[in-house]
Coordinates of C-alpha atoms and ligand atoms in Angstrom, one line a residue:
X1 CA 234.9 -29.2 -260.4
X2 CA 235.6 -32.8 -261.7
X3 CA 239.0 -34.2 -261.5
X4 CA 238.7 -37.3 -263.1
X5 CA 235.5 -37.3 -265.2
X6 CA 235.7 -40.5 -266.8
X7 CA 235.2 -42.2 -263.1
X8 CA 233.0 -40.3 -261.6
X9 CA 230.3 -39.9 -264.0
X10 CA 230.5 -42.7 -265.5
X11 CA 227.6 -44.9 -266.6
X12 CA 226.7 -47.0 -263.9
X13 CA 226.8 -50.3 -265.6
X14 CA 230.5 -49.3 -266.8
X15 CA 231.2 -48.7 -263.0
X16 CA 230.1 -52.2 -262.1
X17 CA 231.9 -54.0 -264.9
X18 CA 234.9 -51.8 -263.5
X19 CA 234.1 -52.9 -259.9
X20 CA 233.7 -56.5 -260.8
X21 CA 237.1 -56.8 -262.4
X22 CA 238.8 -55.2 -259.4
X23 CA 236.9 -57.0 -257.2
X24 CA 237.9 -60.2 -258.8
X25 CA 241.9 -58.9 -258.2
X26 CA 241.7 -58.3 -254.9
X27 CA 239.7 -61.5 -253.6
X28 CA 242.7 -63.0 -256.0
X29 CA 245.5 -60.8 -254.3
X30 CA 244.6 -61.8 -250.6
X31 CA 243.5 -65.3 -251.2
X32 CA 247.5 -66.2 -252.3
X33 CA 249.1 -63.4 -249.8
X34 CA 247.1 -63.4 -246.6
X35 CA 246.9 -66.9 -244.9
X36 CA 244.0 -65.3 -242.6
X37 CA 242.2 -64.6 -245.9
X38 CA 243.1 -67.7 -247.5
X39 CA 241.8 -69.6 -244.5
X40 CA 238.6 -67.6 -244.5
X41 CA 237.6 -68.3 -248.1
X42 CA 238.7 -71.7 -247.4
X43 CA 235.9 -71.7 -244.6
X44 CA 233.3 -70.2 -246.6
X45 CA 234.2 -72.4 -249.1
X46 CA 234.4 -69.9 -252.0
X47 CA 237.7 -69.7 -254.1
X48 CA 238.9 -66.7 -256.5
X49 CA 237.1 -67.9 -259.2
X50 CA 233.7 -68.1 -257.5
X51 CA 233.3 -64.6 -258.4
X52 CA 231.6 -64.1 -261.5
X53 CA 229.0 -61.2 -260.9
X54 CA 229.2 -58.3 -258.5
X55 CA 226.2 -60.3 -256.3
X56 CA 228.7 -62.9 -255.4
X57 CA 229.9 -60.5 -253.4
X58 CA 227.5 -61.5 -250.5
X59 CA 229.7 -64.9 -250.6
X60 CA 232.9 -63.5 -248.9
X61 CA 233.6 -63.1 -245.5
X62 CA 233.1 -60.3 -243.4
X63 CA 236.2 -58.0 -241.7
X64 CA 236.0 -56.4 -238.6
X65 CA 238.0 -54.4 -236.5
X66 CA 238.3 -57.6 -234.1
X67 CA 240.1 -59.5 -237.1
X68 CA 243.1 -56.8 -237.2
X69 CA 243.4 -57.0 -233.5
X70 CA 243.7 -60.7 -233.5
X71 CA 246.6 -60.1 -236.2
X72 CA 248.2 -57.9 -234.4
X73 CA 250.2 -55.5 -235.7
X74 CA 251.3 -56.8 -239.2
X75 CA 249.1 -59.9 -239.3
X76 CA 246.8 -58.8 -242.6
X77 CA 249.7 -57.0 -244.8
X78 CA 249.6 -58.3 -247.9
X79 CA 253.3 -57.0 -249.2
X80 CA 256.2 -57.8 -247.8
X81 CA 258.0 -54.9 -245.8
X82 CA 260.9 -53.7 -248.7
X83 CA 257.3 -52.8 -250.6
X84 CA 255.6 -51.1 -248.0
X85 CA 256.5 -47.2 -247.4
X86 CA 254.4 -45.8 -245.2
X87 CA 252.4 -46.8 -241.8
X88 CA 249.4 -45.2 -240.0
X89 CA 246.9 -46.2 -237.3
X90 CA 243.8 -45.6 -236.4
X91 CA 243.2 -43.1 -233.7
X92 CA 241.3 -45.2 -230.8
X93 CA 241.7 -44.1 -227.4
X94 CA 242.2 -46.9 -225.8
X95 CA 244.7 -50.1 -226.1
X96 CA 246.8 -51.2 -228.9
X97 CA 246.2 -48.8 -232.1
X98 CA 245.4 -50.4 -235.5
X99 CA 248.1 -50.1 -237.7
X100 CA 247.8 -50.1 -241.4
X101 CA 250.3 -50.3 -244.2
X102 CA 250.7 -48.4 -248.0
X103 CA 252.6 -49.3 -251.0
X104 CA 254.1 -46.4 -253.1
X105 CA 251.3 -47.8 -255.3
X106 CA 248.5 -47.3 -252.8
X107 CA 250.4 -43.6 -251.7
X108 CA 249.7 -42.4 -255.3
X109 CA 246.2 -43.9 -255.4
X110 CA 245.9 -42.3 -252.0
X111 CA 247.2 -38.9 -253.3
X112 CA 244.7 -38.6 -256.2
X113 CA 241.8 -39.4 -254.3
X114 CA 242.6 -36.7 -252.1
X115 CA 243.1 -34.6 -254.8
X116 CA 239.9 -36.0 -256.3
X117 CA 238.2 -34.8 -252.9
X118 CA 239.6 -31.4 -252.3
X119 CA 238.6 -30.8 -256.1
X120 CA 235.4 -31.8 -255.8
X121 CA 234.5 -29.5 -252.4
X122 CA 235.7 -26.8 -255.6
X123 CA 239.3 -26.2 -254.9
X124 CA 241.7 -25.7 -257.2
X125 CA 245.9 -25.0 -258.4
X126 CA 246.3 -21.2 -256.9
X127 CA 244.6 -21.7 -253.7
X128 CA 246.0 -22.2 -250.3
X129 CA 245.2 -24.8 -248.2
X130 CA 245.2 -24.4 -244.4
X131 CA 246.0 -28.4 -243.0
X132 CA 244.5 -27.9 -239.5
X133 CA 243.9 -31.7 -239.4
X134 CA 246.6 -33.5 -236.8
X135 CA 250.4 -34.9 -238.8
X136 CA 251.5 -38.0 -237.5
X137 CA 250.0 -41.8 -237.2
X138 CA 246.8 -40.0 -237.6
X139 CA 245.6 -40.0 -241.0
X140 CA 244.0 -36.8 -241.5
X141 CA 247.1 -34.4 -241.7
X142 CA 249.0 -36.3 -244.2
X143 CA 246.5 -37.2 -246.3
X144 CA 245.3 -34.1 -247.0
X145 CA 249.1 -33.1 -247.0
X146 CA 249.5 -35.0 -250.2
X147 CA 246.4 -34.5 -252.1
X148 CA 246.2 -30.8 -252.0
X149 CA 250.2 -30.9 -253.8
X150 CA 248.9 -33.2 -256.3
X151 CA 245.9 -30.6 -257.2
X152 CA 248.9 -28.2 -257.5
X153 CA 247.5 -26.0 -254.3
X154 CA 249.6 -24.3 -251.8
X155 CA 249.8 -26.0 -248.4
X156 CA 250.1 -24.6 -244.7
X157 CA 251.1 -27.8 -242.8
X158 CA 250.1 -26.1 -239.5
X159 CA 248.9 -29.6 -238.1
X160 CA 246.4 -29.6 -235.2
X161 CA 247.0 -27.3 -231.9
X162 CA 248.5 -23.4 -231.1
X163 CA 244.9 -22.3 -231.9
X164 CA 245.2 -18.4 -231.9
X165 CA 248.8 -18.9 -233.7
X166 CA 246.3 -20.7 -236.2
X167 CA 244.0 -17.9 -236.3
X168 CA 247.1 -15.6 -237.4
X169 CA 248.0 -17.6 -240.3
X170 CA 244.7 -17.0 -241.7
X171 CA 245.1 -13.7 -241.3
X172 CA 248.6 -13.2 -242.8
X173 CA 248.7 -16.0 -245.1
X174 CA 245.2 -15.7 -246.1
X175 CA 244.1 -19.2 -247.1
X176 CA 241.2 -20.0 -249.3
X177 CA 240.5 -23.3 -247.8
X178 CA 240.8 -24.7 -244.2
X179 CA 240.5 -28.5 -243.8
X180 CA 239.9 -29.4 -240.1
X181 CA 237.4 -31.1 -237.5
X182 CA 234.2 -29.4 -237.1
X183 CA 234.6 -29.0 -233.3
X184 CA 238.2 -27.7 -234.0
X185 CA 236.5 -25.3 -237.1
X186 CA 234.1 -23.7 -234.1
X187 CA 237.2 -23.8 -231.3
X188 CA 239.0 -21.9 -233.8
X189 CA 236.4 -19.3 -234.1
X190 CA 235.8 -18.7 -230.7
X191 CA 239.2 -17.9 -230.5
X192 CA 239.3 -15.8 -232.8
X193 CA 236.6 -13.6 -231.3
X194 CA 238.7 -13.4 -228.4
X195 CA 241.1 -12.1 -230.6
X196 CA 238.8 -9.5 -232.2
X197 CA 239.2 -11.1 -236.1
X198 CA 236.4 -11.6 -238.2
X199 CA 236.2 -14.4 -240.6
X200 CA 234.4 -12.4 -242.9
X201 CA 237.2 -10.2 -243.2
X202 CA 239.8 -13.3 -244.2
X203 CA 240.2 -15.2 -247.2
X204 CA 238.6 -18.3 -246.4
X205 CA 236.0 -19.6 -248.6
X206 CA 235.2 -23.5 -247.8
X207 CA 236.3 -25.8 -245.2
X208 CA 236.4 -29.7 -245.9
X209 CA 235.6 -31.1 -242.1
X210 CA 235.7 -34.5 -240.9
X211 CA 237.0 -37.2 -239.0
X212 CA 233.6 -37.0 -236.6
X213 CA 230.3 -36.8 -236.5
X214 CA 228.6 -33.4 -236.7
X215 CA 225.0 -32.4 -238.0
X216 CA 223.2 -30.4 -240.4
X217 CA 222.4 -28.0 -237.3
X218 CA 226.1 -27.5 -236.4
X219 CA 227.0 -27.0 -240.6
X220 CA 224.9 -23.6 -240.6
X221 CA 226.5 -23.3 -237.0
X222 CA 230.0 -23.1 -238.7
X223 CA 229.3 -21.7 -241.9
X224 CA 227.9 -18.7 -240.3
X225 CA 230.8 -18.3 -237.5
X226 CA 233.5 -19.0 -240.5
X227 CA 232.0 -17.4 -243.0
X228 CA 232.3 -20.1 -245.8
X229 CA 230.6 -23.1 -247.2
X230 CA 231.4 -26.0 -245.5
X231 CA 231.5 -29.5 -246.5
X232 CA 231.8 -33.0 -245.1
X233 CA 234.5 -35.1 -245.3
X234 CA 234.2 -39.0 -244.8
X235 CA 237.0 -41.8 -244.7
X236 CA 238.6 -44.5 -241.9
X237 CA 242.3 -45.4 -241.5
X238 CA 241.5 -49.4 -242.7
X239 CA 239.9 -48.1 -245.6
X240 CA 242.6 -45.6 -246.9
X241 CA 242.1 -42.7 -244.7
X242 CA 240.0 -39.6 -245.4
X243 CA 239.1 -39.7 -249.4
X244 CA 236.5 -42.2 -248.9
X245 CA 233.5 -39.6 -249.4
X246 CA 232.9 -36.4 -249.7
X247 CA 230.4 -33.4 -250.2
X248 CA 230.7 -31.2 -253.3
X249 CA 230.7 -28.0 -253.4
X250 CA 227.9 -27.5 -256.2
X251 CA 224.7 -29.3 -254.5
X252 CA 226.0 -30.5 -250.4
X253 CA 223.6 -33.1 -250.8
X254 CA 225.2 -36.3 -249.6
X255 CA 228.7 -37.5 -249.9
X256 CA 230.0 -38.8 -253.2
X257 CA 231.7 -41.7 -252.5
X258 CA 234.8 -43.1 -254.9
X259 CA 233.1 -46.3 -256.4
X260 CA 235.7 -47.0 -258.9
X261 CA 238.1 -47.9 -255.5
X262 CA 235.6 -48.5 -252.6
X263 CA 233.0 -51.4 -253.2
X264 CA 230.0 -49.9 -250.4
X265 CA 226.7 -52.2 -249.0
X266 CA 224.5 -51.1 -246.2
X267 CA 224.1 -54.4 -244.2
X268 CA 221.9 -54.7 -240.8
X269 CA 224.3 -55.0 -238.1
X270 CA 222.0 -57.8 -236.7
X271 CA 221.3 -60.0 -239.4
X272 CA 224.5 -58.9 -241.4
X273 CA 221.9 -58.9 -244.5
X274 CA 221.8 -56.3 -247.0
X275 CA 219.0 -53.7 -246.3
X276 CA 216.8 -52.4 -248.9
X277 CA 217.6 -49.8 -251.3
X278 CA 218.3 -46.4 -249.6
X279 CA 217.6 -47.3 -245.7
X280 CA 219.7 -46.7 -242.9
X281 CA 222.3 -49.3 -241.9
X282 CA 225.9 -50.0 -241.2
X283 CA 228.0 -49.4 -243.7
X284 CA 230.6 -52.5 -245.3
X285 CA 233.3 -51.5 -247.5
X286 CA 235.3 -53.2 -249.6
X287 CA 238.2 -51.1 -251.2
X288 CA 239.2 -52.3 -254.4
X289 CA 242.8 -51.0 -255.4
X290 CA 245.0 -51.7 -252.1
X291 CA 248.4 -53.3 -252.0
X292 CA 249.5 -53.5 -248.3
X293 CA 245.9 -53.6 -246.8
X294 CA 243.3 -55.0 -248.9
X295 CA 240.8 -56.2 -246.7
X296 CA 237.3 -57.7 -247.6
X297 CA 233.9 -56.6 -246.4
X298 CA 235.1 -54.2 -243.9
X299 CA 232.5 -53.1 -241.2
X300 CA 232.5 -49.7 -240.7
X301 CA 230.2 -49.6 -237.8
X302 CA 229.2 -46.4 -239.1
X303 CA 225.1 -45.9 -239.7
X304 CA 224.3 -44.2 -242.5
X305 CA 222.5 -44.5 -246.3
X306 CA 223.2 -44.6 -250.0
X307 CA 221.4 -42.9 -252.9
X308 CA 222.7 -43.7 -256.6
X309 CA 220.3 -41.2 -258.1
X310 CA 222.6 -38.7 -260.1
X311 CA 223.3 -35.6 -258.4
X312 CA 223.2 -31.9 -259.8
X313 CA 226.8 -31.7 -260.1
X314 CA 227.0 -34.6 -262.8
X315 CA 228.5 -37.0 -260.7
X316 CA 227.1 -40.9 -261.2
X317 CA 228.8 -42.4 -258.0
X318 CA 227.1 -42.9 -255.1
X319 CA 225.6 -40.7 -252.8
X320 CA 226.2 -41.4 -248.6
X321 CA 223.8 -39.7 -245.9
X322 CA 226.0 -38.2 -243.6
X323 CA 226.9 -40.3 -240.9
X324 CA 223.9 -40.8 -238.6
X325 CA 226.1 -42.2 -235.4
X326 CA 228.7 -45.2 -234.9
X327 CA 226.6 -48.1 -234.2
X328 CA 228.6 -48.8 -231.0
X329 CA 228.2 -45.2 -230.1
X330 CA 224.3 -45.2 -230.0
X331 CA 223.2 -44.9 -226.2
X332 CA 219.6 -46.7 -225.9
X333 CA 218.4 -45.2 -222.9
X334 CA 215.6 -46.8 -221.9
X335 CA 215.0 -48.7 -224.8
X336 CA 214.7 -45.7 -226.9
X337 CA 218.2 -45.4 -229.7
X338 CA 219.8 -42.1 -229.6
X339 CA 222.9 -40.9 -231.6
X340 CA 224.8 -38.1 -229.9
X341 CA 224.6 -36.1 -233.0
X342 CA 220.7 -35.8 -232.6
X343 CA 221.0 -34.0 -229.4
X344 CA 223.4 -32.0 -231.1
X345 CA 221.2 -30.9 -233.9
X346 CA 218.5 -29.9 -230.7
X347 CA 221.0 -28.4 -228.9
X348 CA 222.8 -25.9 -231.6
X349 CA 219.0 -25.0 -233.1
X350 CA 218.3 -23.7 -229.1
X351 CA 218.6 -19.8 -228.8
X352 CA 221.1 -19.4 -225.6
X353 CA 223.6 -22.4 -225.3
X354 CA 226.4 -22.5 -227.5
X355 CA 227.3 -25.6 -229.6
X356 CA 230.1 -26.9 -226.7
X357 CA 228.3 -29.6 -225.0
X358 CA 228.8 -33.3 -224.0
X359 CA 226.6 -36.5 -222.9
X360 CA 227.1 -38.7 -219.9
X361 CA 225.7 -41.6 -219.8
X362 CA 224.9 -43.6 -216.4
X363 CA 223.2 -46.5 -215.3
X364 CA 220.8 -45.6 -212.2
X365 CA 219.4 -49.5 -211.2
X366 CA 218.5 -51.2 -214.1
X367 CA 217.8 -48.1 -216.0
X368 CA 220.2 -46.3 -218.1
X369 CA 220.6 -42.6 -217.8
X370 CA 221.6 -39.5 -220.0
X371 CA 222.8 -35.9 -218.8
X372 CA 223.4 -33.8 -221.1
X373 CA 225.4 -30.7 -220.3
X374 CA 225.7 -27.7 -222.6
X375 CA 227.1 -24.0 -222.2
X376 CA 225.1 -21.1 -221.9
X377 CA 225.9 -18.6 -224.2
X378 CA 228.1 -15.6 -223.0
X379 CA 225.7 -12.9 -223.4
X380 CA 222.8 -15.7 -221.6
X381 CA 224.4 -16.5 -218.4
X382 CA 223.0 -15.1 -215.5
X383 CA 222.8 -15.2 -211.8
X384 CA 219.2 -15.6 -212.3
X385 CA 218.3 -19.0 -211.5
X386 CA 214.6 -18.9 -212.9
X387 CA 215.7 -17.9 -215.9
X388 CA 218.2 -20.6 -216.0
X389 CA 215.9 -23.2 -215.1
X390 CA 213.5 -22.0 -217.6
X391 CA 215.9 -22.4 -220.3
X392 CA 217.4 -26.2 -218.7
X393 CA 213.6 -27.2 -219.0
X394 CA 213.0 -26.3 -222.6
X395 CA 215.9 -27.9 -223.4
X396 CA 214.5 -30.9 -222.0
X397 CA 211.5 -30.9 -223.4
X398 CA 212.4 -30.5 -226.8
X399 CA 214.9 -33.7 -226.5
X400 CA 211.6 -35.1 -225.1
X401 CA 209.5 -34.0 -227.3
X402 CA 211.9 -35.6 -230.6
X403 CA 212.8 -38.4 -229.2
X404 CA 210.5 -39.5 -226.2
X405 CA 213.3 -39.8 -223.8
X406 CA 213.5 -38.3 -220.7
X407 CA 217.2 -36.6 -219.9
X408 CA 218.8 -34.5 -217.4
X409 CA 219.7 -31.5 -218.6
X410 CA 222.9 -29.3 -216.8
X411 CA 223.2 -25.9 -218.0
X412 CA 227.4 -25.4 -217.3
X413 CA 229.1 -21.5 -217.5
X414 CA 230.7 -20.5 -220.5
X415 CA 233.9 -21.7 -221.7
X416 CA 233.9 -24.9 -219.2
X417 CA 233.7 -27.9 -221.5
X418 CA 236.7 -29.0 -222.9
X419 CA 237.9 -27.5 -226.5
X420 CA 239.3 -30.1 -229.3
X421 CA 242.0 -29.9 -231.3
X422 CA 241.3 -33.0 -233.0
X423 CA 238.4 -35.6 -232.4
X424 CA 236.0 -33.8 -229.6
X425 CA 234.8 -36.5 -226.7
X426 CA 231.3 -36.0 -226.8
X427 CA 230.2 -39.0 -224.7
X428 CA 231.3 -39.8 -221.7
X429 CA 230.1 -43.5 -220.8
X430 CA 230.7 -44.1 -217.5
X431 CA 228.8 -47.5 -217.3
X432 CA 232.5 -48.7 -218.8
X433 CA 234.3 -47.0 -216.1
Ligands
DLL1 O1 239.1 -40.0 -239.1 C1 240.1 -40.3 -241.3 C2 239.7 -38.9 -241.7 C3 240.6 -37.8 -241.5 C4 238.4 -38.6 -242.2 C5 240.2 -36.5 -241.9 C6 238.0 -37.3 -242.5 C7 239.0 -36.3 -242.4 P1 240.1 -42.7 -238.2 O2 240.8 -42.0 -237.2 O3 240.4 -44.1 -238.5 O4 240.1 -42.0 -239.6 O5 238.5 -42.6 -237.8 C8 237.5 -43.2 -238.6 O6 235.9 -41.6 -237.8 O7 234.9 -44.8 -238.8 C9 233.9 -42.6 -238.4 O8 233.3 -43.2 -237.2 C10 234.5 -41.3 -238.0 N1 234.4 -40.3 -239.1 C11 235.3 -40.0 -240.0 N2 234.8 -39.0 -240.8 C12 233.5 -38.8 -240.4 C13 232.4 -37.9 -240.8 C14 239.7 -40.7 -239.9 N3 232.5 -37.1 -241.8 C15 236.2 -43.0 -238.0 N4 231.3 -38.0 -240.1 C16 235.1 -43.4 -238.9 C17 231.1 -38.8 -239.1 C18 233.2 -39.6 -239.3 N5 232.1 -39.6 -238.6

């Protein structure tokens, strides 16, 4: 289902005339409000009016998550506080988070995108929406919070957490839709087989999951445990939040991306030049509507590709790969680049382990190291070690056998790695320890 046709399947060289003139706004908007900005163009010696074609785009600066630290907290804001209504922050583990600011303007803009996504994975006014995603600084709750009452749905604010009280709502409540992370989708259904309820026998019919990266491997994983279709979900905290990208529910073949509010390239992260059409890089965002937080050129760090080939569902807007990996989060061991979600796709195709596992990554001399360690399966485990070690040593050589790295592989009992309720730590690095 389209929300807002006119956008999204427009022709494409309307979308660019629409992308230049915004574009042309915003380097405006932050050139006069943000003296970092100012100083930046100043630098690169490109002022406002240097922008005449959507190429001139490669003029401006990049941003990076460095630049919001260093103008720390309220640094980059480009309204002052009696406009701004809202505040979030990215959901980093460590230090200072990253906080970022909305306008009632960019709240409504925010609230129809949403409403633009949840439409678009097929939802509609008359179902219910089950909010599993975290309330709070975190952007995932809210957001979805807001768009889903703009579509006109019903909303279960349950928030993230009390996972078998979750597994009773969708029983009594009977949602349609569940929006969630994908490790939080497969914690809630091995809860509920402790519980004895079947998915099959709820109301649930898609799930829009996000917020980290998963595979293809672990989407038949989930839609087979959860009994629905489900969908990716794409979007950052600078950016807006989720509503950046998302699947639809008619072809689940790449994320459409808003292009009439996000400006997207696919730069090398070594060069910073653009790559060529379709291959994999790191993708650089520019939104094109913000008030509070406009920020140029963002880099993502996330590694992934575009496609602007129409897609089945009539959409014109761009298509993204799912996201391949973070480019910080790919572990080169032994000169060989791996993303964690790779393993994942071996491990969750392997007959016996379930699809709870994490990495650990070491340095051993000179040489980096990966363990990976991954359940058994209930019904699987057994005291026999042979038949353990057999299994272990496929595993291995499967990894091996994709991609040419040798790991350590440590089959662990059921039910011992750590369940999410939000983001799942999948790496544990302890060459930053
Ligand atoms: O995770 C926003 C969000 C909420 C997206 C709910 C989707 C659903 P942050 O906490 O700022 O914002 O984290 C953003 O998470 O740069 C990616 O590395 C990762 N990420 C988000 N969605 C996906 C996805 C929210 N579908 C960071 N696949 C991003 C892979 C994702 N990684």
């Amino acid at each position: 289902m389209i929300r807002d046709i006119e956008h999204e399947t427009m022709p494409r060289e309307d979308l660019r005339a629409l992308q230049l003139q915004r574009l042309q706004a915003i380097v405006e908007r932050v050139y006069h409000l943000v003296p970092f900005y100012r100083r930046r163009l100043d630098e690169a010696g490109v002022k406002p009016e240097d922008i005449r074609t959507l190429d001139d785009l490669q003029r401006l600066p990049f941003t990076t998550k460095q630049d919001i630290r260093d103008n720390y907290p309220f640094g980059l804001f480009a309204a002052p506080m009696d406009q701004i209504v809202r505040l979030h922050a990215s959901s980093g583990t460590t230090g200072k988070p990253t906080p970022v600011a909305y306008t009632q303007r960019d709240l409504d803009t925010w609230a129809e995108l949403m409403a633009r996504t949840i439409a678009c994975a097929g939802a509609h006014r008359g179902d219910i929406i089950h909010i599993g995603y975290g309330y709070g600084l975190f952007t995932g709750g809210l957001g979805f919070h807001y768009g889903a009452e703009r579509l006109g749905a019903a909303v279960i604010p349950v928030s993230g957490g009390q996972t078998r009280r979750q597994v009773m709502l969708i029983q009594d409540f009977g949602p349609t839709v569940i929006c969630c992370t994908p490790s939080f989708a497969l914690y809630l259904a091995e809860v509920a087989q402790e519980m004895g309820v079947h998915f099959k026998d709820t109301k649930l019919r898609v799930g829009i999951f996000g917020a980290e990266p998963w595979s293809e491997a672990m989407r038949q994983e989930i839609e087979n445990r959860l009994s629905l279709d489900a969908l990716d979900i794409y979007g950052l905290s600078e950016i807006i939040g989720p509503g950046v990208a998302v699947e639809c529910i008619e072809a689940k073949k790449g994320l459409h991306l808003f292009e009439d509010h996000f400006l997207p390239e696919i730069i090398n992260p070594q060069t910073l030049e653009p790559v060529a059409p379709g291959e994999t890089g790191e993708l650089v965002i520019t939104p094109l509507t913000k008030e509070a937080f406009p920020l140029l050129r963002y880099r993502t760090r996330d590694v992934t590709s575009l496609d602007y080939t129409p897609c089945t569902c009539g959409r014109t807007i761009a298509r993204m790969h799912r996201i391949r990996g973070r480019s910080d989060d790919m572990l080169i061991i032994r000169g060989v680049n791996v993303f964690p979600s790779q393993i994942e796709s071996v491990l969750v195709e392997t007959p016996g382990v379930a699809p709870h596992y994490q990495l650990i990554v070491d340095r051993e001399g000179q040489l980096d190291t990966l363990e990976v360690r991954v359940e058994v399966d209930e019904g699987m485990f057994s005291d026999e070690v042979k038949k353990m070690e057999a299994l272990a040593k496929s595993i291995q050589r499967q990894i091996k056998d994709y991609f040419t790295v040798s790991v350590k592989v440590k089959l662990v009992e059921p039910r011992t790695i750590p369940r999410s309720e939000g983001k799942a730590q999948r790496v544990i690095d302890k060459r930053k320890m």
